[in-house]
XYZ file of C-alpha atoms in Angstrom:
525
model
C 90.824 94.037 118.484
C 92.501 91.072 116.733
C 95.829 89.597 117.799
C 97.520 91.223 114.803
C 96.163 94.642 115.752
C 96.989 94.159 119.439
C 100.643 93.453 118.747
C 100.926 96.212 116.154
C 99.477 98.604 118.726
C 102.028 97.478 121.316
C 104.897 97.730 118.828
C 103.769 101.133 117.597
C 103.629 102.370 121.203
C 107.359 101.680 121.466
C 108.120 103.783 118.372
C 105.461 106.450 118.757
C 107.020 109.722 119.858
C 110.332 108.781 118.279
C 109.102 109.246 114.694
C 105.899 109.912 112.792
C 103.531 107.130 111.795
C 104.506 107.127 108.141
C 108.049 106.184 109.212
C 107.365 103.633 111.925
C 104.965 101.679 109.748
C 107.972 100.934 107.518
C 109.852 99.407 110.469
C 106.883 97.375 111.639
C 105.871 96.045 108.212
C 109.458 95.200 107.280
C 110.001 93.272 110.505
C 106.620 91.518 110.225
C 107.625 90.377 106.741
C 110.999 89.102 107.945
C 109.274 87.226 110.762
C 106.971 85.598 108.200
C 109.916 84.395 106.107
C 111.636 83.028 109.208
C 108.570 81.246 110.574
C 107.774 79.873 107.128
C 111.255 78.345 106.994
C 110.798 76.661 110.376
C 107.516 75.180 109.185
C 109.037 74.073 105.852
C 111.840 72.208 107.628
C 109.320 70.459 109.870
C 107.207 69.455 106.862
C 110.210 67.881 105.122
C 110.329 65.326 107.926
C 106.682 65.004 108.961
C 104.610 66.329 106.060
C 101.829 68.829 106.526
C 99.938 68.393 109.769
C 96.743 69.813 111.201
C 98.572 71.237 114.199
C 102.239 72.174 114.296
C 104.447 71.909 117.385
C 105.942 74.962 119.071
C 108.540 76.992 117.237
C 111.073 75.823 119.822
C 110.583 72.228 118.627
C 110.655 73.299 114.976
C 113.830 75.291 115.622
C 115.557 72.340 117.331
C 114.678 70.127 114.369
C 116.204 72.692 111.999
C 119.361 72.882 114.144
C 119.763 69.084 114.150
C 119.581 68.958 110.359
C 121.796 72.043 109.940
C 124.466 70.703 112.273
C 124.373 67.367 110.466
C 124.483 68.708 106.877
C 124.232 72.486 106.395
C 124.645 72.308 102.614
C 121.862 69.725 102.273
C 119.238 71.668 104.231
C 120.160 74.910 102.485
C 119.734 73.340 99.039
C 116.403 71.661 99.834
C 114.781 74.632 101.567
C 116.080 77.107 98.969
C 114.439 75.051 96.219
C 111.213 74.895 98.180
C 110.983 78.526 99.363
C 113.356 80.452 97.122
C 115.558 81.425 100.077
C 117.291 80.054 103.166
C 117.902 81.965 106.400
C 120.702 80.625 108.579
C 119.613 79.619 112.111
C 121.432 82.524 113.782
C 119.552 84.979 111.528
C 116.052 83.643 112.106
C 113.520 85.960 113.733
C 112.998 83.302 116.394
C 116.705 83.564 117.265
C 116.403 87.342 117.481
C 113.465 86.898 119.859
C 115.468 84.578 122.111
C 118.370 87.045 122.240
C 115.942 89.905 122.865
C 114.526 88.066 125.882
C 118.030 87.963 127.341
C 118.780 91.526 126.171
C 121.662 90.226 124.076
C 120.266 91.245 120.670
C 122.443 93.616 118.645
C 121.143 95.732 115.767
C 124.126 94.575 113.731
C 122.687 91.032 113.884
C 119.533 92.182 112.115
C 121.451 94.297 109.609
C 123.607 91.305 108.684
C 120.494 89.177 108.262
C 118.881 91.723 105.908
C 122.063 91.963 103.823
C 122.372 88.190 103.565
C 118.750 87.754 102.459
C 119.176 90.504 99.869
C 121.929 88.444 98.243
C 119.617 85.487 97.655
C 117.815 86.831 94.618
C 116.650 89.924 92.820
C 113.209 89.658 94.454
C 114.808 90.328 97.881
C 117.156 93.118 96.780
C 116.444 96.407 98.553
C 113.360 95.118 100.350
C 114.551 96.370 103.729
C 116.069 99.681 102.639
C 113.400 101.601 104.564
C 114.147 99.787 107.817
C 116.984 102.136 108.828
C 118.372 100.537 111.960
C 121.066 103.207 112.281
C 118.573 106.068 112.520
C 119.018 108.288 115.566
C 115.209 108.364 115.794
C 115.454 104.887 117.318
C 117.803 106.233 119.965
C 120.610 108.718 120.417
C 123.260 105.997 120.626
C 123.744 102.338 119.722
C 122.659 101.125 123.155
C 119.372 103.038 123.047
C 118.689 101.809 119.510
C 119.313 98.231 120.640
C 116.811 98.652 123.471
C 114.155 100.077 121.137
C 114.487 97.334 118.523
C 114.688 94.659 121.229
C 111.282 95.722 122.579
C 109.775 95.883 119.079
C 111.053 92.370 118.256
C 109.534 90.992 121.470
C 106.159 92.563 120.727
C 105.992 91.512 117.067
C 107.025 87.944 117.847
C 103.682 87.403 119.570
C 101.853 87.603 116.210
C 100.797 84.253 114.774
C 101.090 85.061 111.068
C 99.803 81.653 109.998
C 96.759 82.031 112.213
C 95.779 85.378 110.684
C 92.904 84.922 108.276
C 93.452 87.559 105.615
C 95.958 89.824 103.898
C 98.645 90.222 106.595
C 100.587 93.126 105.072
C 97.449 94.783 103.704
C 95.565 94.402 106.991
C 98.540 95.620 109.003
C 99.045 98.579 106.663
C 95.365 99.529 106.828
C 95.339 99.234 110.607
C 98.452 101.363 111.092
C 97.183 104.123 108.845
C 93.714 103.993 110.354
C 94.867 104.135 113.967
C 97.910 106.344 113.866
C 98.268 108.049 110.496
C 95.104 108.999 108.710
C 97.252 111.403 106.726
C 100.054 108.949 106.029
C 98.180 107.398 103.132
C 98.347 110.713 101.312
C 102.075 111.314 101.637
C 104.225 110.749 98.559
C 101.141 109.967 96.507
C 100.263 106.823 98.441
C 96.631 105.859 98.629
C 95.650 102.609 100.255
C 92.517 101.065 98.763
C 90.107 99.847 101.488
C 89.161 96.191 101.217
C 85.520 97.017 100.421
C 86.480 98.991 97.323
C 89.022 96.342 96.306
C 86.322 93.674 96.487
C 83.896 95.697 94.350
C 86.466 96.295 91.611
C 87.925 92.774 91.734
C 84.572 91.041 91.493
C 83.327 93.251 88.655
C 86.475 92.939 86.502
C 86.405 89.152 86.907
C 82.792 88.759 85.674
C 82.823 86.484 82.626
C 86.515 85.735 83.100
C 86.349 83.471 86.139
C 87.726 80.460 84.251
C 90.288 82.310 82.118
C 93.785 80.775 82.379
C 96.291 82.180 82.565
C 94.739 85.334 84.014
C 96.873 88.479 83.723
C 96.068 91.448 85.967
C 97.770 94.843 85.848
C 97.869 97.727 88.333
C 99.887 100.734 87.083
C 99.699 102.447 90.506
C 99.785 99.341 92.669
C 100.484 100.746 96.138
C 100.696 97.780 98.514
C 99.446 95.377 95.830
C 96.275 94.478 97.725
C 93.991 95.613 94.898
C 95.609 93.094 92.538
C 95.641 90.295 95.091
C 91.886 90.519 95.639
C 91.280 89.011 92.195
C 92.106 85.589 93.643
C 88.778 85.591 95.445
C 86.883 85.592 92.162
C 88.808 83.434 89.667
C 88.736 79.657 89.781
C 92.399 78.895 89.098
C 94.253 81.098 91.574
C 97.571 79.456 90.735
C 97.326 80.751 87.165
C 97.056 84.443 88.049
C 99.964 86.603 86.844
C 100.551 89.936 88.589
C 101.933 92.953 86.726
C 102.343 96.187 88.652
C 104.195 99.488 88.774
C 104.677 101.933 91.625
C 106.528 105.255 91.732
C 107.175 105.370 95.494
C 110.066 103.025 96.349
C 108.853 102.341 99.889
C 105.410 101.361 98.657
C 106.914 99.339 95.808
C 108.854 97.277 98.360
C 105.668 96.862 100.377
C 103.919 95.378 97.339
C 106.788 92.962 96.764
C 106.512 91.803 100.364
C 102.763 91.451 100.034
C 102.927 89.210 96.975
C 105.645 87.041 98.515
C 103.519 86.711 101.662
C 100.706 85.431 99.438
C 102.979 82.731 98.003
C 102.990 84.227 94.508
C 105.660 82.483 92.433
C 108.446 84.706 91.138
C 107.620 83.636 87.575
C 104.099 85.044 88.041
C 105.183 88.359 89.539
C 106.352 91.233 87.333
C 106.717 94.433 89.349
C 108.502 97.670 88.512
C 109.559 100.739 90.468
C 108.923 103.573 88.024
C 106.807 106.492 86.785
C 103.723 105.106 85.042
C 102.914 108.293 83.130
C 106.386 109.462 82.176
C 107.388 106.224 80.462
C 105.033 103.537 79.207
C 105.433 100.117 80.802
C 105.189 97.289 80.032
C 106.066 97.442 76.354
C 107.061 93.800 75.892
C 104.681 90.827 75.937
C 102.360 90.606 77.661
C 101.376 94.253 77.612
C 97.606 93.745 77.231
C 95.777 92.305 80.226
C 92.560 90.507 81.208
C 91.985 93.042 83.963
C 93.355 96.469 84.774
C 92.722 97.802 88.276
C 93.874 101.119 89.663
C 93.536 103.597 92.502
C 95.973 106.325 91.400
C 96.821 109.479 93.371
C 93.940 111.886 92.801
C 94.446 114.982 90.649
C 98.227 114.586 90.734
C 100.608 116.763 88.744
C 102.286 115.454 85.599
C 104.299 116.999 82.767
C 101.546 117.041 80.066
C 104.379 117.561 77.567
C 103.325 117.796 73.920
C 105.467 114.735 73.164
C 102.676 112.656 74.720
C 100.320 113.668 71.879
C 102.195 111.115 69.745
C 102.313 108.532 72.547
C 100.129 105.536 71.547
C 98.444 105.663 74.954
C 97.072 109.170 74.391
C 97.296 110.105 70.711
C 93.850 108.975 69.591
C 92.144 111.378 72.016
C 93.705 114.541 70.585
C 94.039 116.142 74.015
C 96.101 115.611 77.138
C 94.930 115.740 80.721
C 95.872 119.072 82.346
C 99.182 119.392 84.184
C 97.488 119.773 87.563
C 95.057 116.865 87.100
C 96.552 113.621 85.814
C 93.370 111.601 86.446
C 92.592 110.950 82.784
C 96.266 110.230 82.041
C 96.162 107.310 84.463
C 92.820 106.182 83.049
C 94.022 106.260 79.417
C 97.260 104.488 80.323
C 95.319 101.668 81.969
C 92.746 101.492 79.168
C 95.523 101.224 76.565
C 96.836 98.118 78.345
C 93.431 96.397 78.546
C 92.914 93.513 76.144
C 89.920 93.266 73.801
C 87.843 91.088 76.147
C 89.049 92.488 79.460
C 87.536 94.829 82.039
C 89.091 97.811 83.792
C 88.143 99.355 87.143
C 89.625 102.644 88.334
C 88.920 104.854 91.362
C 88.918 108.605 90.681
C 87.492 111.844 92.120
C 84.080 112.983 90.852
C 85.628 115.812 88.836
C 86.394 113.438 85.946
C 82.650 113.104 85.403
C 81.956 116.735 84.576
C 85.091 118.875 84.226
C 85.399 120.538 80.830
C 88.204 121.675 78.499
C 90.640 118.860 77.604
C 89.074 116.488 80.142
C 85.670 117.050 78.568
C 87.107 116.236 75.136
C 88.705 113.018 76.401
C 85.475 112.002 78.158
C 83.442 112.619 74.981
C 85.864 110.504 72.972
C 85.575 107.626 75.434
C 81.768 107.838 75.424
C 81.601 108.011 71.629
C 83.515 104.738 71.393
C 81.397 103.126 74.153
C 84.394 102.612 76.432
C 82.701 103.685 79.683
C 80.566 100.784 80.862
C 79.535 101.957 84.348
C 79.876 104.823 86.819
C 79.631 103.852 90.501
C 79.440 106.626 93.099
C 80.984 105.651 96.464
C 80.349 107.174 99.915
C 82.504 110.061 101.104
C 85.193 109.527 103.737
C 85.903 105.834 103.086
C 89.560 106.300 102.081
C 92.485 106.930 104.422
C 94.133 110.237 103.660
C 91.180 111.915 101.941
C 87.540 112.544 102.832
C 86.369 113.394 99.322
C 83.717 111.235 97.650
C 85.073 109.041 94.878
C 83.760 107.155 91.879
C 84.633 103.824 90.285
C 84.670 103.846 86.491
C 84.313 100.517 84.695
C 85.671 100.432 81.130
C 85.643 97.892 78.305
C 86.793 97.740 74.697
C 84.666 96.929 71.644
C 81.283 97.136 73.357
C 78.256 96.643 71.102
C 76.360 99.467 72.842
C 77.276 102.897 74.151
C 74.978 102.977 77.171
C 76.307 103.694 80.672
C 75.070 102.227 83.931
C 74.969 104.719 86.805
C 74.930 103.481 90.409
C 74.635 105.861 93.351
C 75.956 103.989 96.394
C 76.918 107.188 98.218
C 74.408 106.663 101.023
C 75.159 103.009 101.720
C 77.683 102.834 104.547
C 78.136 102.499 108.273
C 79.488 105.531 110.104
C 82.439 104.650 112.310
C 84.684 106.673 114.598
C 87.031 108.295 112.081
C 85.533 107.371 108.747
C 82.720 105.637 106.927
C 82.789 101.924 106.172
C 81.018 100.003 103.414
C 79.355 96.839 104.690
C 79.137 93.447 102.961
C 75.500 94.113 102.012
C 76.552 97.387 100.372
C 79.132 95.576 98.254
C 76.672 92.851 97.245
C 74.084 95.463 96.268
C 76.532 97.239 93.956
C 77.748 94.067 92.232
C 74.212 92.671 91.815
C 73.036 95.971 90.341
C 75.960 95.962 87.922
C 75.115 92.436 86.772
C 71.400 93.194 86.303
C 72.136 96.447 84.461
C 68.652 97.884 84.909
C 66.969 100.820 86.628
C 66.495 100.761 90.393
C 64.576 103.758 91.798
C 66.881 106.232 93.575
C 69.872 103.896 93.148
C 70.663 102.884 89.556
C 69.869 104.034 86.030
C 70.888 102.681 82.622
C 71.354 105.723 80.391
C 71.444 105.249 76.634
C 73.881 107.179 74.470
C 71.281 109.735 73.341
C 70.508 110.652 76.955
C 74.209 111.194 77.612
C 74.490 113.409 74.531
C 71.490 115.452 75.706
C 73.394 116.002 78.951
C 76.342 117.320 76.917
C 78.482 114.280 77.866
C 78.308 115.272 81.533
C 78.356 112.120 83.679
C 77.570 113.733 87.026
C 75.553 111.030 88.775
C 72.640 113.218 90.063
C 71.786 113.976 86.419
C 70.892 110.310 85.959
C 69.966 108.934 89.381
C 67.337 110.995 91.191
C 67.799 110.436 94.915
C 65.476 113.290 95.926
C 62.868 112.197 98.478
C 59.702 114.269 98.583
C 58.508 115.333 101.973
C 55.114 114.009 103.010
C 52.186 116.283 102.037
C 50.804 118.332 104.897
C 47.086 117.894 105.658
C 46.097 121.555 106.106
C 42.649 120.715 107.510
C 44.053 118.364 110.149
C 46.872 120.802 110.975
C 44.339 123.657 111.425
C 42.261 121.511 113.778
C 45.371 120.582 115.791
C 46.358 124.248 116.162
C 42.804 125.204 117.253
C 42.758 122.398 119.827
C 46.192 123.425 121.094
C 45.106 127.075 121.490
C 42.066 125.956 123.517
C 44.298 123.887 125.773
C 46.631 126.862 126.296
C 43.717 129.175 127.225
C 42.382 126.583 129.634
C 45.752 126.230 131.373
C 46.160 130.013 131.567
C 42.732 130.341 133.229
C 43.618 127.627 135.739
C 46.903 129.357 136.514
C 45.201 132.765 137.059
C 42.670 131.116 139.357
C 45.534 129.708 141.417
C 47.168 133.149 141.630
C 43.878 134.707 142.854
C 43.746 132.216 145.682
C 47.224 133.108 146.969
C 47.518 135.181 150.130
C 48.704 138.664 149.191
C 51.260 140.366 151.429
C 53.293 143.531 151.013
C 56.229 141.421 149.807
C 54.306 139.325 147.227
C 51.757 141.905 145.929
C 54.016 143.308 143.139
C 55.211 139.856 141.997
C 51.657 138.457 141.811
C 50.309 141.467 139.921
C 53.224 141.381 137.459
C 52.631 137.692 136.806
C 48.895 138.252 136.213
C 49.627 141.017 133.694
C 51.451 138.522 131.439
C 48.217 136.577 130.893
C 45.774 139.532 130.755
C-alpha cells in the first residue's frame, strides 16, 4: 500500500462510523487539496530565494524562511507569491501551522473555517471549493470540543502525505482509492461515475491519434466527474502546456473536485473553463470555442432526462428526428458530445451495451449515425471494472466526415486480471486494444472490421458477438481411443473386485463377522 493510501486509510479510520464513505471522502479530498496549496506555497517561497533544487529542506526550514520574509515585508511576499501561484495563504492559515497546533491540541475548527473563507476571496476559481467540508456538522462530534478532536486527528494523519513525492494524479488516485476501499457504491450516488485509469488511458490515447502535435489542443468532457478523464490527454500530446480543458458537471461536489484536480495539475486559469450545470437541459458551451479536438465522456448510465419535444428543434438533436427515451439518456449524452466535436476531432464515450442493440428511437438514432459513418469503433470492455456498477460497458469512438462507413469491433471483455472486489485491466490489455484500433484489421476471436453492408444485413444491430466470434470449439473426442480406455478400466475394476473377494474368503469367520462378510460379498456377486 502506497504512502498516500496508508494515510488515507488512517484518516478514514478516524471518520468511519461517524458518516458514510461518500461524505467523508469530501472531507479528506478537500483537506488534501488545501494541504497541497499550503505546501506548494512553502516551496514557492523557498524557490524565490534559492531556485529549484533537487532536494528541498524540511517544511520547518521552508516555513521559517517564509516567516522571515513575511515579518520583514508582508505586502511584498504576498504580491510576489500571488503572481506566481494565483493565491497567497497567510502563515497562520497554512496547513503546516494547523499541523503544529494539532500536535499541541490547540487547533480550533474556526481556524480552518477562516482559512477556507479567506482563500475563497482570492479569485473565482477558489469560490465555493470547500463548501462540502462542513466543519460544523454534528457527524464530526456532538459538540465543538469533540469536532475539534476529530479534525485534529485527521489533520495529523493527512500531514504525513508527501504530495510532491506522489507519482500520479493525487486527487484522482485518492478518489479511486477511497471509493474502492470504503465505498464501492459511492461512485453511483448522485450520478457520479469515476472512470478507472485503464479506461481513461484507452480513450485518451485513441482520441489523440493523429492530433499529437495539434496546438492549441481543446478537450471537452460534458460529464467530467473528477476531471481525470480530461487530464489523461496530457500523456499523449506533445505540447502539454497548450491543452485547454472544457468541462461540465451537474453534481456540485464533483464539480468542485474537478476544479481541485485541475489546479493540482498546475493547469492555468486561462486554460480551464469549467461549469456546474445540466449538460442535457441546456447546451453549453455556445460561445467560441464550442467545437473541440477531442470529446471524452463517461456519463451516468441510462439516466433519466426530460426528453421534451422542444429538443427536437435543438441543433444537437434535430437532425436525428428522434430523442433518446426519458428513462435512458445514453444517446442524448452521445449526441451532445458529437455535436461539439470539430471536423477533424475524435470522440470517445463509455456507455452500457444496450446502446448497441436497443430498438425504437435509439435504433433510429443508431441507424442515422451509421448511415453518416459517424461510428468509427466499438470496443467491448470487461465486466466489473467500474466502481459503483458491475455491468459490462462499451467504448464508442466517433468521428465526423469519414470517407468510409465501416466499423471496427474489438472484444476485450476477457482481457483482465481478477482482483478482490473487481476486475482490473492490465497494461498489456490496454496496449492490445490501442494497437488493434490502429491496425484496423481482423484478429481471430478479438477484432473484426465490418463494412457498411454487413452492418445493414445485421439490421444496424451493433451487438459485438454478431461480429466477433469468440466461440471456442471443444476438442473432438476420439471414440476408438475412449472405447479402449473404458474397456481397460472395466478390466481393472473386475481384477480389483476379484482380489478383494479373495481377501474376504481368507478372513476368519466368527458369529459376529459372518453377516458383515456375507453382505459385503453380495455387493460384488
